[in-house]
Tab-separated table of N, CA and C in Angstrom:
chain	number	residue	atom	x	y	z
C	290	MET	N	74.126	85.745	69.759
C	290	MET	CA	74.525	86.933	70.019
C	290	MET	C	74.592	87.609	71.114
C	291	LYS	N	73.129	86.910	72.085
C	291	LYS	CA	73.287	87.791	73.459
C	291	LYS	C	73.828	87.030	73.694
C	292	ARG	N	74.552	85.628	73.812
C	292	ARG	CA	75.518	84.469	74.098
C	292	ARG	C	77.171	85.296	74.789
C	293	ALA	N	76.910	85.904	73.425
C	293	ALA	CA	78.451	86.674	73.929
C	293	ALA	C	78.358	88.015	74.681
C	294	LEU	N	77.670	88.330	75.040
C	294	LEU	CA	77.775	89.695	75.917
C	294	LEU	C	78.055	89.139	77.096
C	295	PRO	N	77.804	87.970	77.882
C	295	PRO	CA	78.396	88.091	79.466
C	295	PRO	C	80.282	87.572	79.391
C	296	LEU	N	80.416	87.142	78.058
C	296	LEU	CA	81.818	86.735	77.841
C	296	LEU	C	82.743	88.143	78.052
C	297	LEU	N	81.842	89.403	77.552
C	297	LEU	CA	82.659	90.632	77.137
C	297	LEU	C	82.933	91.121	78.426
C	298	PHE	N	82.433	90.787	79.929
C	298	PHE	CA	82.535	91.084	80.996
C	298	PHE	C	83.325	90.282	81.759
C	299	LEU	N	83.547	88.860	81.717
C	299	LEU	CA	84.577	88.423	82.121
C	299	LEU	C	85.883	88.854	81.363
C	300	LEU	N	86.340	89.630	80.297
C	300	LEU	CA	87.721	89.665	79.550
C	300	LEU	C	88.752	90.577	80.249
C	301	PRO	N	87.710	91.856	81.160
C	301	PRO	CA	89.295	92.492	82.044
C	301	PRO	C	89.604	91.478	83.005
C	302	ALA	N	88.566	90.913	83.738
C	302	ALA	CA	88.551	89.638	85.113
C	302	ALA	C	89.750	89.135	84.184
C	303	ALA	N	89.633	88.254	83.295
C	303	ALA	CA	90.938	87.392	82.892
C	303	ALA	C	92.132	88.258	82.406
C	304	ALA	N	92.102	89.471	82.034
C	304	ALA	CA	93.398	90.186	81.855
C	304	ALA	C	94.246	90.527	83.408
C	305	ALA	N	93.331	90.756	83.873
C	305	ALA	CA	93.782	90.892	85.403
C	305	ALA	C	94.396	89.661	86.034
C	306	LEU	N	93.732	88.720	86.170
C	306	LEU	CA	94.275	86.920	86.853
C	306	LEU	C	95.904	87.251	85.566
C	307	ALA	N	95.529	87.711	84.778
C	307	ALA	CA	97.303	87.040	83.878
C	307	ALA	C	98.568	88.015	84.830
C	308	VAL	N	98.067	88.814	84.850
C	308	VAL	CA	99.217	89.607	85.297
C	308	VAL	C	99.846	88.738	86.912
C	309	LYS	N	98.452	88.302	87.562
C	309	LYS	CA	98.541	87.729	89.350
C	309	LYS	C	99.441	86.490	89.500
C	310	ALA	N	99.952	85.911	87.884
C	310	ALA	CA	100.489	84.954	87.962
C	310	ALA	C	101.782	84.400	89.047
C	311	GLY	N	102.445	85.314	89.307
C	311	GLY	CA	103.186	85.831	89.887
C	311	GLY	C	103.651	86.299	91.475
C	312	ASP	N	101.866	86.890	91.965
C	312	ASP	CA	102.095	86.731	93.620
C	312	ASP	C	103.367	86.750	94.325
C	313	GLY	N	103.566	87.754	95.397
C	313	GLY	CA	104.278	86.872	96.297
C	313	GLY	C	103.965	88.340	97.606
C	314	TYR	N	105.236	88.530	98.053
C	314	TYR	CA	105.363	89.564	98.885
C	314	TYR	C	106.759	90.371	99.264
C	315	VAL	N	106.288	92.272	99.767
C	315	VAL	CA	108.304	91.910	99.493
C	315	VAL	C	107.991	92.692	101.008
C	316	THR	N	109.106	92.701	101.397
C	316	THR	CA	109.210	93.563	103.311
C	316	THR	C	110.002	95.146	103.229
C	317	LEU	N	109.452	95.804	102.753
C	317	LEU	CA	110.546	97.432	103.415
C	317	LEU	C	109.565	97.959	104.555
C	318	ARG	N	111.317	98.212	104.902
C	318	ARG	CA	110.862	98.582	106.580
C	318	ARG	C	110.382	98.115	107.387
C	319	GLY	N	109.995	97.199	107.727
C	319	GLY	CA	109.412	96.234	108.262
C	319	GLY	C	108.123	95.660	108.379
C	320	HIS	N	107.459	96.066	107.079
C	320	HIS	CA	106.430	95.741	106.325
C	320	HIS	C	105.753	95.306	105.483
C	321	ARG	N	105.386	94.624	105.257
C	321	ARG	CA	104.916	93.388	104.553
C	321	ARG	C	103.649	94.194	103.123
C	322	ILE	N	104.603	93.867	102.116
C	322	ILE	CA	103.072	94.325	101.346
C	322	ILE	C	103.483	93.093	99.914
C	323	THR	N	101.871	92.523	99.405
C	323	THR	CA	101.728	92.250	98.667
C	323	THR	C	101.298	92.413	97.521
C	324	VAL	N	102.300	91.902	96.848
C	324	VAL	CA	102.176	92.334	95.136
C	324	VAL	C	102.104	91.156	94.228
C	325	GLU	N	101.607	91.948	93.003
C	325	GLU	CA	101.865	91.164	91.703
C	325	GLU	C	103.104	91.247	91.086
C	326	VAL	N	103.402	90.209	90.460
C	326	VAL	CA	104.683	90.580	89.916
C	326	VAL	C	104.630	90.427	88.803
C	327	ALA	N	104.900	91.421	87.919
C	327	ALA	CA	105.022	91.849	86.528
C	327	ALA	C	106.757	91.240	86.156
C	328	ALA	N	107.186	90.416	85.167
C	328	ALA	CA	108.294	90.112	84.980
C	328	ALA	C	107.995	89.557	83.852
C	329	ASP	N	107.016	89.943	82.641
C	329	ASP	CA	108.015	90.077	81.232
C	329	ASP	C	107.272	91.284	80.605
C	330	ASP	N	107.004	91.453	79.120
C	330	ASP	CA	107.092	92.660	78.238
C	330	ASP	C	105.514	93.019	78.760
C	331	ALA	N	104.800	91.590	78.162
C	331	ALA	CA	103.023	92.224	78.285
C	331	ALA	C	103.066	92.104	79.970
C	332	SER	N	103.508	91.706	80.790
C	332	SER	CA	102.808	92.340	82.727
C	332	SER	C	103.529	93.657	82.179
C	333	ARG	N	104.376	93.860	82.106
C	333	ARG	CA	105.358	95.053	82.658
C	333	ARG	C	104.822	96.431	82.102
C	334	ALA	N	104.359	95.975	80.459
C	334	ALA	CA	103.555	97.243	80.118
C	334	ALA	C	101.833	97.279	80.385
C	335	ARG	N	101.307	96.767	80.520
C	335	ARG	CA	100.463	97.285	81.455
C	335	ARG	C	100.484	97.260	83.064
C	336	GLY	N	100.909	96.965	83.992
C	336	GLY	CA	102.023	97.774	84.840
C	336	GLY	C	100.121	97.729	85.898
C	337	LEU	N	99.857	98.937	86.113
C	337	LEU	CA	98.526	98.721	87.127
C	337	LEU	C	97.643	99.597	86.402
C	338	MET	N	97.683	99.590	84.576
C	338	MET	CA	96.560	100.317	83.762
C	338	MET	C	94.870	99.889	84.798
C	339	PHE	N	94.146	101.272	84.587
C	339	PHE	CA	92.809	100.865	84.627
C	339	PHE	C	92.161	100.496	86.076
C	340	ARG	N	93.297	100.481	87.013
C	340	ARG	CA	92.598	100.203	88.512
C	340	ARG	C	92.260	101.840	88.702
C	341	ASP	N	90.965	101.069	89.055
C	341	ASP	CA	89.804	102.262	90.229
C	341	ASP	C	91.210	102.530	91.398
C	342	ARG	N	91.351	101.508	92.102
C	342	ARG	CA	92.392	101.441	93.864
C	342	ARG	C	93.283	100.826	93.988
C	343	LEU	N	94.048	100.743	94.570
C	343	LEU	CA	95.180	99.439	95.348
C	343	LEU	C	94.951	99.769	96.898
C	344	ALA	N	95.073	98.881	97.482
C	344	ALA	CA	95.259	98.726	99.022
C	344	ALA	C	96.482	99.353	99.709
C	345	ALA	N	96.129	100.125	100.772
C	345	ALA	CA	97.650	100.056	100.860
C	345	ALA	C	98.621	99.023	101.430
C	346	ASP	N	99.124	97.667	101.441
C	346	ASP	CA	99.399	97.030	102.207
C	346	ASP	C	99.327	96.442	100.764
C	347	HIS	N	99.318	97.064	99.110
C	347	HIS	CA	99.633	96.524	98.101
C	347	HIS	C	100.639	96.442	97.386
C	348	GLY	N	100.735	96.275	96.322
C	348	GLY	CA	101.466	96.619	95.261
C	348	GLY	C	101.721	95.763	93.618
C	349	MET	N	102.841	96.851	93.236
C	349	MET	CA	103.301	96.135	91.803
C	349	MET	C	104.338	95.351	91.667
C	350	LEU	N	104.876	94.866	91.934
C	350	LEU	CA	106.638	94.160	91.222
C	350	LEU	C	106.815	94.269	89.830
C	351	PHE	N	107.771	94.960	89.424
C	351	PHE	CA	108.222	95.024	88.212
C	351	PHE	C	109.851	94.594	88.574
C	352	VAL	N	110.078	93.214	87.814
C	352	VAL	CA	111.595	92.740	87.547
C	352	VAL	C	111.902	92.012	85.931
C	353	PHE	N	113.272	92.889	86.491
C	353	PHE	CA	114.329	93.602	84.651
C	353	PHE	C	115.201	92.350	84.849
C	354	VAL	N	115.507	91.794	83.804
C	354	VAL	CA	116.993	90.839	83.931
C	354	VAL	C	117.654	91.442	84.009
C	355	ASP	N	118.198	93.190	84.127
C	355	ASP	CA	119.251	93.449	83.907
C	355	ASP	C	118.896	94.706	85.092
C	356	ASP	N	120.380	95.064	85.782
C	356	ASP	CA	120.535	96.786	86.155
C	356	ASP	C	120.226	97.438	85.242
C	357	ALA	N	119.414	98.379	85.046
C	357	ALA	CA	119.849	99.932	84.145
C	357	ALA	C	118.238	100.929	83.781
C	358	PRO	N	119.235	101.947	83.489
C	358	PRO	CA	118.086	103.205	83.900
C	358	PRO	C	116.572	102.708	83.487
C	359	ARG	N	115.904	103.845	84.253
C	359	ARG	CA	114.630	102.481	84.184
C	359	ARG	C	113.345	104.040	83.485
C	360	GLU	N	112.367	103.959	83.318
C	360	GLU	CA	111.427	105.063	82.857
C	360	GLU	C	110.346	105.138	83.022
C	361	PHE	N	109.005	104.798	83.701
C	361	PHE	CA	107.878	105.020	83.492
C	361	PHE	C	107.120	105.731	83.849
C	362	TRP	N	105.784	105.884	83.139
C	362	TRP	CA	104.548	106.966	82.265
C	362	TRP	C	103.776	106.499	83.491
C	363	MET	N	102.796	107.079	83.507
C	363	MET	CA	101.532	107.102	83.883
C	363	MET	C	100.193	107.017	83.072
C	364	LYS	N	99.643	106.268	81.725
C	364	LYS	CA	99.526	106.147	80.837
C	364	LYS	C	98.058	105.135	80.855
C	365	ASN	N	96.860	105.304	81.207
C	365	ASN	CA	95.663	104.769	81.255
C	365	ASN	C	95.837	104.211	82.818
C	366	THR	N	96.538	105.172	83.616
C	366	THR	CA	96.792	104.872	85.298
C	366	THR	C	95.701	105.683	85.753
C	367	ARG	N	94.894	105.214	86.435
C	367	ARG	CA	93.994	105.898	86.961
C	367	ARG	C	94.243	106.867	88.705
C	368	ILE	N	94.749	105.787	89.003
C	368	ILE	CA	95.373	106.226	90.535
C	368	ILE	C	96.802	107.315	90.368
C	369	PRO	N	96.809	107.923	91.759
C	369	PRO	CA	98.582	108.285	91.840
C	369	PRO	C	99.462	107.406	92.152
C	370	LEU	N	100.417	106.725	92.199
C	370	LEU	CA	101.282	105.788	92.549
C	370	LEU	C	102.725	106.829	93.223
C	371	ASP	N	103.487	105.713	93.889
C	371	ASP	CA	104.446	106.297	94.386
C	371	ASP	C	106.138	105.038	93.265
C	372	MET	N	106.594	105.276	93.072
C	372	MET	CA	107.337	104.107	92.148
C	372	MET	C	108.592	104.189	92.888
C	373	LEU	N	109.422	102.724	93.098
C	373	LEU	CA	110.475	103.044	93.927
C	373	LEU	C	111.319	101.790	93.367
C	374	PHE	N	113.060	102.445	92.916
C	374	PHE	CA	113.273	101.668	91.873
C	374	PHE	C	114.696	100.987	92.846
C	375	PHE	N	115.314	99.965	93.009
C	375	PHE	CA	115.916	98.927	93.435
C	375	PHE	C	116.652	98.807	93.123
C	376	ASP	N	118.125	98.361	93.169
C	376	ASP	CA	119.186	97.882	92.779
C	376	ASP	C	118.600	95.954	92.696
C	377	ALA	N	120.105	95.873	92.423
C	377	ALA	CA	120.073	93.970	92.367
C	377	ALA	C	119.764	93.672	93.396
C	378	ALA	N	120.757	94.418	94.301
C	378	ALA	CA	121.069	93.974	95.923
C	378	ALA	C	119.486	94.113	96.652
C	379	GLY	N	118.444	95.262	96.084
C	379	GLY	CA	117.731	95.557	96.541
C	379	GLY	C	117.738	96.691	97.123
C	380	LYS	N	118.777	97.524	96.966
C	380	LYS	CA	118.796	98.706	97.591
C	380	LYS	C	117.893	99.920	97.023
C	381	LEU	N	117.582	100.841	97.583
C	381	LEU	CA	116.918	101.968	97.138
C	381	LEU	C	117.305	102.781	96.453
C	382	VAL	N	117.296	102.927	95.070
C	382	VAL	CA	118.015	103.834	94.385
C	382	VAL	C	117.561	105.253	94.396
C	383	ALA	N	116.176	105.449	94.049
C	383	ALA	CA	115.678	106.150	93.527
C	383	ALA	C	114.324	106.469	94.183
C	384	LEU	N	113.293	107.702	93.526
C	384	LEU	CA	112.110	106.873	93.814
C	384	LEU	C	111.489	108.076	93.477
C	385	GLN	N	110.346	108.352	93.078
C	385	GLN	CA	109.253	109.628	92.332
C	385	GLN	C	107.864	109.052	93.436
C	386	ARG	N	107.787	110.507	93.907
C	386	ARG	CA	106.103	109.842	94.743
C	386	ARG	C	105.387	110.665	94.352
C	387	ASP	N	104.069	109.842	94.120
C	387	ASP	CA	102.806	110.909	94.284
C	387	ASP	C	102.382	110.861	92.762
C	388	ALA	N	103.016	110.224	92.355
C	388	ALA	CA	103.402	110.711	89.950
C	388	ALA	C	101.759	110.459	90.181
C	389	GLN	N	101.139	111.487	89.207
C	389	GLN	CA	99.921	111.485	88.837
C	389	GLN	C	99.818	110.566	87.838
C	390	PRO	N	97.955	110.600	87.577
C	390	PRO	CA	97.770	109.479	85.939
C	390	PRO	C	97.321	111.001	85.418
C	391	CYS	N	97.721	109.832	84.023
C	391	CYS	CA	98.390	111.065	82.751
C	391	CYS	C	96.676	111.686	82.432
C	392	ARG	N	96.126	112.454	82.058
C	392	ARG	CA	94.709	113.132	81.651
C	392	ARG	C	95.126	113.533	79.847
C	393	GLN	N	96.492	113.559	79.374
C	393	GLN	CA	96.492	113.789	78.177
C	393	GLN	C	97.327	113.622	77.618
C	394	ASP	N	98.342	113.310	76.860
C	394	ASP	CA	99.556	112.839	75.642
C	394	ASP	C	99.966	114.460	75.403
C	395	PRO	N	101.243	114.814	75.667
C	395	PRO	CA	102.036	113.371	76.029
C	395	PRO	C	101.796	113.377	77.642
C	396	CYS	N	102.505	111.992	78.068
C	396	CYS	CA	102.139	111.671	79.064
C	396	CYS	C	103.487	111.950	80.180
C	397	ALA	N	103.357	112.673	81.163
C	397	ALA	CA	105.267	112.864	81.751
C	397	ALA	C	106.046	111.782	82.161
C	398	ILE	N	106.998	111.212	82.302
C	398	ILE	CA	108.072	110.406	81.848
C	398	ILE	C	108.698	110.907	83.359
C	399	TYR	N	108.444	109.399	84.517
C	399	TYR	CA	109.454	108.852	85.712
C	399	TYR	C	110.026	108.754	85.560
C	400	PRO	N	111.610	108.905	85.748
C	400	PRO	CA	113.166	107.908	85.878
C	400	PRO	C	113.412	107.722	87.031
C	401	SER	N	114.006	106.783	86.724
C	401	SER	CA	114.886	106.301	87.479
C	401	SER	C	116.562	107.187	88.238
C	402	ASN	N	116.916	108.229	87.352
C	402	ASN	CA	117.714	108.215	87.291
C	402	ASN	C	118.670	107.537	88.023
C	403	ALA	N	118.868	106.736	88.261
C	403	ALA	CA	120.193	105.637	88.014
C	403	ALA	C	119.527	104.201	87.492
C	404	PRO	N	120.304	103.181	87.979
C	404	PRO	CA	120.253	102.198	86.993
C	404	PRO	C	119.432	100.997	88.309
C	405	ALA	N	118.125	99.960	88.023
C	405	ALA	CA	117.208	99.454	88.684
C	405	ALA	C	117.100	98.441	88.533
C	406	ARG	N	117.024	97.087	88.495
C	406	ARG	CA	116.303	95.793	88.237
C	406	ARG	C	115.032	95.427	88.900
C	407	TYR	N	114.578	96.559	90.414
C	407	TYR	CA	113.288	95.769	90.545
C	407	TYR	C	112.678	97.879	90.658
C	408	VAL	N	111.234	96.987	90.152
C	408	VAL	CA	111.081	98.586	90.640
C	408	VAL	C	109.411	98.224	91.528
C	409	LEU	N	108.780	98.981	92.211
C	409	LEU	CA	107.631	99.226	93.246
C	409	LEU	C	106.543	99.886	93.334
C	410	GLU	N	105.452	99.284	92.612
C	410	GLU	CA	104.516	100.712	92.615
C	410	GLU	C	103.460	100.222	93.818
C	411	LEU	N	103.656	101.433	94.602
C	411	LEU	CA	102.836	101.383	95.577
C	411	LEU	C	101.630	102.675	95.131
C	412	ALA	N	100.461	102.082	96.150
C	412	ALA	CA	99.701	103.845	96.479
C	412	ALA	C	100.682	105.199	96.300
C	413	GLY	N	100.203	106.005	95.974
C	413	GLY	CA	100.462	107.645	96.122
C	413	GLY	C	100.409	107.421	97.458
C	414	GLY	N	101.363	107.706	98.103
C	414	GLY	CA	101.289	108.423	99.519
C	414	GLY	C	102.192	107.402	100.473
C	415	SER	N	102.077	106.397	99.971
C	415	SER	CA	103.211	105.616	101.016
C	415	SER	C	104.097	105.258	101.481
C	416	ALA	N	105.169	105.912	99.752
C	416	ALA	CA	106.612	106.144	101.090
C	416	ALA	C	105.973	106.722	101.614
C	417	ALA	N	106.564	107.901	101.741
C	417	ALA	CA	106.170	108.792	103.265
C	417	ALA	C	105.328	108.553	104.597
C	418	ARG	N	103.903	107.669	103.704
C	418	ARG	CA	103.570	106.892	105.412
C	418	ARG	C	104.919	105.910	105.935
C	419	LEU	N	105.224	105.233	104.502
C	419	LEU	CA	106.286	104.343	105.423
C	419	LEU	C	107.754	104.578	105.747
C	420	GLY	N	107.879	105.809	105.658
C	420	GLY	CA	109.078	106.870	106.094
C	420	GLY	C	110.442	106.281	105.233
C	421	VAL	N	110.331	105.762	103.256
C	421	VAL	CA	110.837	105.256	103.175
C	421	VAL	C	111.624	106.019	102.402
C	422	ALA	N	113.402	105.726	102.537
C	422	ALA	CA	114.160	106.803	101.808
C	422	ALA	C	115.423	105.853	101.171
C	423	PRO	N	116.118	107.299	100.399
C	423	PRO	CA	117.266	106.139	99.522
C	423	PRO	C	118.007	105.552	100.373
C	424	GLY	N	118.925	104.069	100.016
C	424	GLY	CA	119.372	103.269	100.857
C	424	GLY	C	118.660	102.204	101.452
C	425	ASP	N	117.025	102.572	101.470
C	425	ASP	CA	116.441	101.428	102.312
C	425	ASP	C	116.333	99.564	101.699
C	426	VAL	N	116.373	98.826	102.304
C	426	VAL	CA	116.882	97.996	101.504
C	426	VAL	C	115.579	96.702	101.768
C	427	LEU	N	115.444	96.050	100.083
C	427	LEU	CA	113.574	95.694	99.940
C	427	LEU	C	114.014	94.377	99.596
C	428	SER	N	113.283	93.392	100.554
C	428	SER	CA	113.533	91.919	100.632
C	428	SER	C	112.149	91.114	100.198
C	429	ILE	N	112.712	90.199	98.331
C	429	ILE	CA	111.516	89.997	97.623
C	429	ILE	C	111.047	88.490	98.936
C	430	HIS	N	109.766	88.250	97.979
C	430	HIS	CA	109.321	86.860	98.606
C	430	HIS	C	108.528	86.553	97.749
C	431	ALA	N	109.033	86.217	96.260
C	431	ALA	CA	107.955	86.195	95.528
C	431	ALA	C	108.913	85.255	94.128
C	432	ASP	N	108.286	84.737	93.097
C	432	ASP	CA	108.038	83.580	92.323
C	432	ASP	C	108.411	84.343	91.021
C	433	PHE	N	109.682	85.161	90.775
C	433	PHE	CA	109.213	85.155	89.065
C	433	PHE	C	108.949	84.100	87.995
C	434	GLY	N	109.233	83.741	87.986
C	434	GLY	CA	109.250	82.369	87.269
C	434	GLY	C	110.116	83.088	86.229
C	435	GLU	N	110.487	82.741	85.043
C	435	GLU	CA	111.538	82.681	83.944
C	435	GLU	C	111.254	84.419	83.164
C	436	VAL	N	111.910	85.271	84.225
C	436	VAL	CA	112.075	86.597	83.664
C	436	VAL	C	112.421	87.273	82.229
C	437	ARG	N	110.906	88.044	81.526
C	437	ARG	CA	111.930	88.261	80.266
C	437	ARG	C	111.864	89.772	80.116
């Protein structure tokens, strides 16, 4: 029984590493942002849940197989986030600024209100700091592997 205890501490780290398989970076308004890529259902569902912090120059890039209206929520998310929605050409079509962690159900839904292929989540306030505006273009430098 005592041998199993240290393994319990490794499980959260192993889960976090599973999301990082497709790391890369994006550029937006001349700023380079290191991203973890979420390109399958499991990694998109987990997203940035259970994180206590997110560096100013880091984020998560959600990749989908098609352009469609997207909805995100903040269930089990501990930090405020900016959600930037981009179409297949990388053009910013919508953004949700400073989405707050969900403290109780039902959680608020944050929609794209426009078809989007990519969603970039950044620490809350990053979009304002970078001066992001609809029409800005995202340049992606990451290996998605197989998008599912």
